[in-house]
DNA sequence: ATGTGTGCAAATAATTTGCATTGAC
DNA sequence: GTCAATGCAAATTATTTGCACACAT
């Protein structure tokens, strides 16, 4: 990690109210350097190269801290278990990042245009899944009433 | 289930090469009647009302069969584990439904317009996450070479 | 010194699998 | 009759938690 990156990391920790530990710094460094969309196990394996004694629990705890602090994001919000789409009409989703609820939304409301079926690289599109991430009205009201409760 | 629904279910099973069993029919019926985005456990609980002896394993097996046959969809593709987004630049995802790989794509390529920050119902948008679901070039080639291998 | 962070092991949750039995075709 | 589907229990996989000790502030 360069000096600039280390400084940036310290700033991020300060803003998030997190202590600057060696493990945390290596996890951050691994995330920055890794290509793709790593799972906790993959991050753990890489961190282990620098810190053989690191535990998987520490990786999980720090990933959650990073995500809750907005330092990193998840690829798509996880609900712990699989969810089946029972609404057979074409629609997209409003996903509240605070209370994790999913609401359906009509594609018209978003006003998205048609996307080409054939994309660069030869990928053939079959369906567009749009998640609108944000804060639902209920959580906005809750946040206004009790500031600091939104994660 | 009405007679028409039962007939439709038989047709779907025939197309997918699935036997028409009582359990399978009740699971289908529950999925059609349920609002929202149920988890396997929720489906199981409802099916149990009609068939107390049903097992959770049967529910899982049938949900996968339905999803693989295209009779239902998942809310968002699950990778079994959480995935961290390490690409800090704004982008969307190409998701191959055959090999499950995720590739990043520039928002420009999709040509999506700006979406209003405030949506009906008071939802405040913070981010738009777009997943383009389809078949990647590699899997298209594989399918051309060995038809029937795409799930 | 104080409290947060870490590592470990155990606990829990989610899902899958093997296998004997049942039921659809 | 034949083979796919089911139920059950055990196995796996993913994630979380409690707690004693170490380290950052």
PDB file of N, CA and C in Angstrom, chain B residues 36-77:
ATOM      1  N   UNK B  36     -45.356 -10.799  -2.785  1.00  0.00           N
ATOM      2  CA  UNK B  36     -44.012 -10.433  -2.344  1.00  0.00           C
ATOM      3  C   UNK B  36     -42.928 -11.333  -2.882  1.00  0.00           C
ATOM      4  N   UNK B  37     -41.928 -11.623  -2.048  1.00  0.00           N
ATOM      5  CA  UNK B  37     -40.709 -12.288  -2.503  1.00  0.00           C
ATOM      6  C   UNK B  37     -40.310 -13.345  -1.501  1.00  0.00           C
ATOM      7  N   UNK B  38     -41.095 -14.440  -1.456  1.00  0.00           N
ATOM      8  CA  UNK B  38     -40.942 -15.429  -0.389  1.00  0.00           C
ATOM      9  C   UNK B  38     -39.615 -16.174  -0.412  1.00  0.00           C
ATOM     10  N   UNK B  39     -39.156 -16.543   0.761  1.00  0.00           N
ATOM     11  CA  UNK B  39     -37.995 -17.407   0.929  1.00  0.00           C
ATOM     12  C   UNK B  39     -38.479 -18.852   0.905  1.00  0.00           C
ATOM     13  N   UNK B  40     -37.565 -19.804   0.705  1.00  0.00           N
ATOM     14  CA  UNK B  40     -37.953 -21.211   0.729  1.00  0.00           C
ATOM     15  C   UNK B  40     -38.702 -21.579   2.017  1.00  0.00           C
ATOM     16  N   UNK B  41     -38.272 -21.052   3.129  1.00  0.00           N
ATOM     17  CA  UNK B  41     -38.930 -21.336   4.405  1.00  0.00           C
ATOM     18  C   UNK B  41     -40.383 -20.878   4.398  1.00  0.00           C
ATOM     19  N   UNK B  42     -40.621 -19.705   3.818  1.00  0.00           N
ATOM     20  CA  UNK B  42     -41.992 -19.193   3.781  1.00  0.00           C
ATOM     21  C   UNK B  42     -42.879 -20.057   2.893  1.00  0.00           C
ATOM     22  N   UNK B  43     -42.326 -20.478   1.771  1.00  0.00           N
ATOM     23  CA  UNK B  43     -43.072 -21.358   0.875  1.00  0.00           C
ATOM     24  C   UNK B  43     -43.383 -22.665   1.610  1.00  0.00           C
ATOM     25  N   UNK B  44     -42.368 -23.197   2.262  1.00  0.00           N
ATOM     26  CA  UNK B  44     -42.501 -24.441   3.021  1.00  0.00           C
ATOM     27  C   UNK B  44     -43.631 -24.342   4.046  1.00  0.00           C
ATOM     28  N   UNK B  45     -43.637 -23.239   4.798  1.00  0.00           N
ATOM     29  CA  UNK B  45     -44.655 -23.049   5.834  1.00  0.00           C
ATOM     30  C   UNK B  45     -46.059 -23.073   5.226  1.00  0.00           C
ATOM     31  N   UNK B  46     -46.209 -22.445   4.070  1.00  0.00           N
ATOM     32  CA  UNK B  46     -47.535 -22.403   3.439  1.00  0.00           C
ATOM     33  C   UNK B  46     -47.940 -23.751   2.867  1.00  0.00           C
ATOM     34  N   UNK B  47     -46.972 -24.430   2.263  1.00  0.00           N
ATOM     35  CA  UNK B  47     -47.282 -25.732   1.670  1.00  0.00           C
ATOM     36  C   UNK B  47     -47.687 -26.706   2.768  1.00  0.00           C
ATOM     37  N   UNK B  48     -47.040 -26.554   3.915  1.00  0.00           N
ATOM     38  CA  UNK B  48     -47.323 -27.428   5.056  1.00  0.00           C
ATOM     39  C   UNK B  48     -48.777 -27.388   5.496  1.00  0.00           C
ATOM     40  N   UNK B  49     -49.421 -26.245   5.281  1.00  0.00           N
ATOM     41  CA  UNK B  49     -50.833 -26.140   5.662  1.00  0.00           C
ATOM     42  C   UNK B  49     -51.673 -27.155   4.895  1.00  0.00           C
ATOM     43  N   UNK B  50     -51.320 -27.359   3.621  1.00  0.00           N
ATOM     44  CA  UNK B  50     -52.075 -28.328   2.804  1.00  0.00           C
ATOM     45  C   UNK B  50     -51.523 -29.733   2.941  1.00  0.00           C
ATOM     46  N   UNK B  51     -50.183 -29.822   3.040  1.00  0.00           N
ATOM     47  CA  UNK B  51     -49.534 -31.143   3.103  1.00  0.00           C
ATOM     48  C   UNK B  51     -48.585 -31.148   4.298  1.00  0.00           C
ATOM     49  N   UNK B  52     -49.100 -31.476   5.470  1.00  0.00           N
ATOM     50  CA  UNK B  52     -48.275 -31.406   6.682  1.00  0.00           C
ATOM     51  C   UNK B  52     -47.010 -32.252   6.608  1.00  0.00           C
ATOM     52  N   UNK B  53     -47.013 -33.284   5.792  1.00  0.00           N
ATOM     53  CA  UNK B  53     -45.857 -34.186   5.747  1.00  0.00           C
ATOM     54  C   UNK B  53     -44.780 -33.720   4.772  1.00  0.00           C
ATOM     55  N   UNK B  54     -45.022 -32.606   4.081  1.00  0.00           N
ATOM     56  CA  UNK B  54     -44.036 -32.160   3.084  1.00  0.00           C
ATOM     57  C   UNK B  54     -42.703 -31.853   3.750  1.00  0.00           C
ATOM     58  N   UNK B  55     -41.612 -32.068   3.036  1.00  0.00           N
ATOM     59  CA  UNK B  55     -40.302 -31.767   3.615  1.00  0.00           C
ATOM     60  C   UNK B  55     -39.703 -30.518   2.969  1.00  0.00           C
ATOM     61  N   UNK B  56     -38.860 -29.848   3.747  1.00  0.00           N
ATOM     62  CA  UNK B  56     -38.212 -28.645   3.251  1.00  0.00           C
ATOM     63  C   UNK B  56     -37.349 -28.975   2.033  1.00  0.00           C
ATOM     64  N   UNK B  57     -36.754 -30.159   2.030  1.00  0.00           N
ATOM     65  CA  UNK B  57     -35.906 -30.563   0.908  1.00  0.00           C
ATOM     66  C   UNK B  57     -36.714 -30.597  -0.388  1.00  0.00           C
ATOM     67  N   UNK B  58     -37.934 -31.089  -0.293  1.00  0.00           N
ATOM     68  CA  UNK B  58     -38.798 -31.148  -1.476  1.00  0.00           C
ATOM     69  C   UNK B  58     -39.095 -29.737  -1.986  1.00  0.00           C
ATOM     70  N   UNK B  59     -39.315 -28.823  -1.060  1.00  0.00           N
ATOM     71  CA  UNK B  59     -39.571 -27.443  -1.470  1.00  0.00           C
ATOM     72  C   UNK B  59     -38.345 -26.884  -2.189  1.00  0.00           C
ATOM     73  N   UNK B  60     -37.175 -27.075  -1.615  1.00  0.00           N
ATOM     74  CA  UNK B  60     -35.953 -26.591  -2.261  1.00  0.00           C
ATOM     75  C   UNK B  60     -35.781 -27.200  -3.643  1.00  0.00           C
ATOM     76  N   UNK B  61     -35.944 -28.515  -3.725  1.00  0.00           N
ATOM     77  CA  UNK B  61     -35.750 -29.190  -5.009  1.00  0.00           C
ATOM     78  C   UNK B  61     -36.705 -28.635  -6.058  1.00  0.00           C
ATOM     79  N   UNK B  62     -37.943 -28.425  -5.679  1.00  0.00           N
ATOM     80  CA  UNK B  62     -38.914 -27.945  -6.648  1.00  0.00           C
ATOM     81  C   UNK B  62     -38.704 -26.479  -7.006  1.00  0.00           C
ATOM     82  N   UNK B  63     -38.296 -25.672  -6.036  1.00  0.00           N
ATOM     83  CA  UNK B  63     -38.009 -24.273  -6.369  1.00  0.00           C
ATOM     84  C   UNK B  63     -36.906 -24.230  -7.423  1.00  0.00           C
ATOM     85  N   UNK B  64     -35.871 -25.051  -7.258  1.00  0.00           N
ATOM     86  CA  UNK B  64     -34.799 -25.058  -8.247  1.00  0.00           C
ATOM     87  C   UNK B  64     -35.284 -25.562  -9.597  1.00  0.00           C
ATOM     88  N   UNK B  65     -36.119 -26.573  -9.578  1.00  0.00           N
ATOM     89  CA  UNK B  65     -36.655 -27.078 -10.841  1.00  0.00           C
ATOM     90  C   UNK B  65     -37.480 -25.994 -11.543  1.00  0.00           C
ATOM     91  N   UNK B  66     -38.313 -25.312 -10.789  1.00  0.00           N
ATOM     92  CA  UNK B  66     -39.133 -24.252 -11.369  1.00  0.00           C
ATOM     93  C   UNK B  66     -38.250 -23.149 -11.945  1.00  0.00           C
ATOM     94  N   UNK B  67     -37.224 -22.778 -11.199  1.00  0.00           N
ATOM     95  CA  UNK B  67     -36.359 -21.679 -11.645  1.00  0.00           C
ATOM     96  C   UNK B  67     -35.545 -22.107 -12.867  1.00  0.00           C
ATOM     97  N   UNK B  68     -35.018 -23.324 -12.829  1.00  0.00           N
ATOM     98  CA  UNK B  68     -34.235 -23.789 -13.981  1.00  0.00           C
ATOM     99  C   UNK B  68     -35.099 -23.977 -15.225  1.00  0.00           C
ATOM    100  N   UNK B  69     -36.373 -24.260 -15.010  1.00  0.00           N
ATOM    101  CA  UNK B  69     -37.267 -24.429 -16.161  1.00  0.00           C
ATOM    102  C   UNK B  69     -37.850 -23.105 -16.628  1.00  0.00           C
ATOM    103  N   UNK B  70     -37.535 -22.032 -15.905  1.00  0.00           N
ATOM    104  CA  UNK B  70     -38.043 -20.729 -16.303  1.00  0.00           C
ATOM    105  C   UNK B  70     -39.483 -20.495 -15.903  1.00  0.00           C
ATOM    106  N   UNK B  71     -40.040 -21.368 -15.053  1.00  0.00           N
ATOM    107  CA  UNK B  71     -41.425 -21.200 -14.605  1.00  0.00           C
ATOM    108  C   UNK B  71     -41.515 -20.050 -13.601  1.00  0.00           C
ATOM    109  N   UNK B  72     -40.475 -19.911 -12.779  1.00  0.00           N
ATOM    110  CA  UNK B  72     -40.352 -18.748 -11.898  1.00  0.00           C
ATOM    111  C   UNK B  72     -38.929 -18.207 -11.980  1.00  0.00           C
ATOM    112  N   UNK B  73     -38.750 -17.027 -11.414  1.00  0.00           N
ATOM    113  CA  UNK B  73     -37.411 -16.436 -11.369  1.00  0.00           C
ATOM    114  C   UNK B  73     -36.998 -16.186  -9.932  1.00  0.00           C
ATOM    115  N   UNK B  74     -35.700 -15.977  -9.737  1.00  0.00           N
ATOM    116  CA  UNK B  74     -35.222 -15.532  -8.439  1.00  0.00           C
ATOM    117  C   UNK B  74     -35.248 -14.005  -8.420  1.00  0.00           C
ATOM    118  N   UNK B  75     -35.364 -13.446  -7.229  1.00  0.00           N
ATOM    119  CA  UNK B  75     -35.391 -11.992  -7.112  1.00  0.00           C
ATOM    120  C   UNK B  75     -34.085 -11.396  -7.617  1.00  0.00           C
ATOM    121  N   UNK B  76     -32.982 -11.917  -7.182  1.00  0.00           N
ATOM    122  CA  UNK B  76     -31.714 -11.548  -7.793  1.00  0.00           C
ATOM    123  C   UNK B  76     -30.845 -12.775  -7.686  1.00  0.00           C
ATOM    124  N   UNK B  77     -29.988 -12.987  -8.650  1.00  0.00           N
ATOM    125  CA  UNK B  77     -29.253 -14.236  -8.668  1.00  0.00           C
ATOM    126  C   UNK B  77     -28.383 -14.344  -7.427  1.00  0.00           C
TER     127      UNK B  77
END
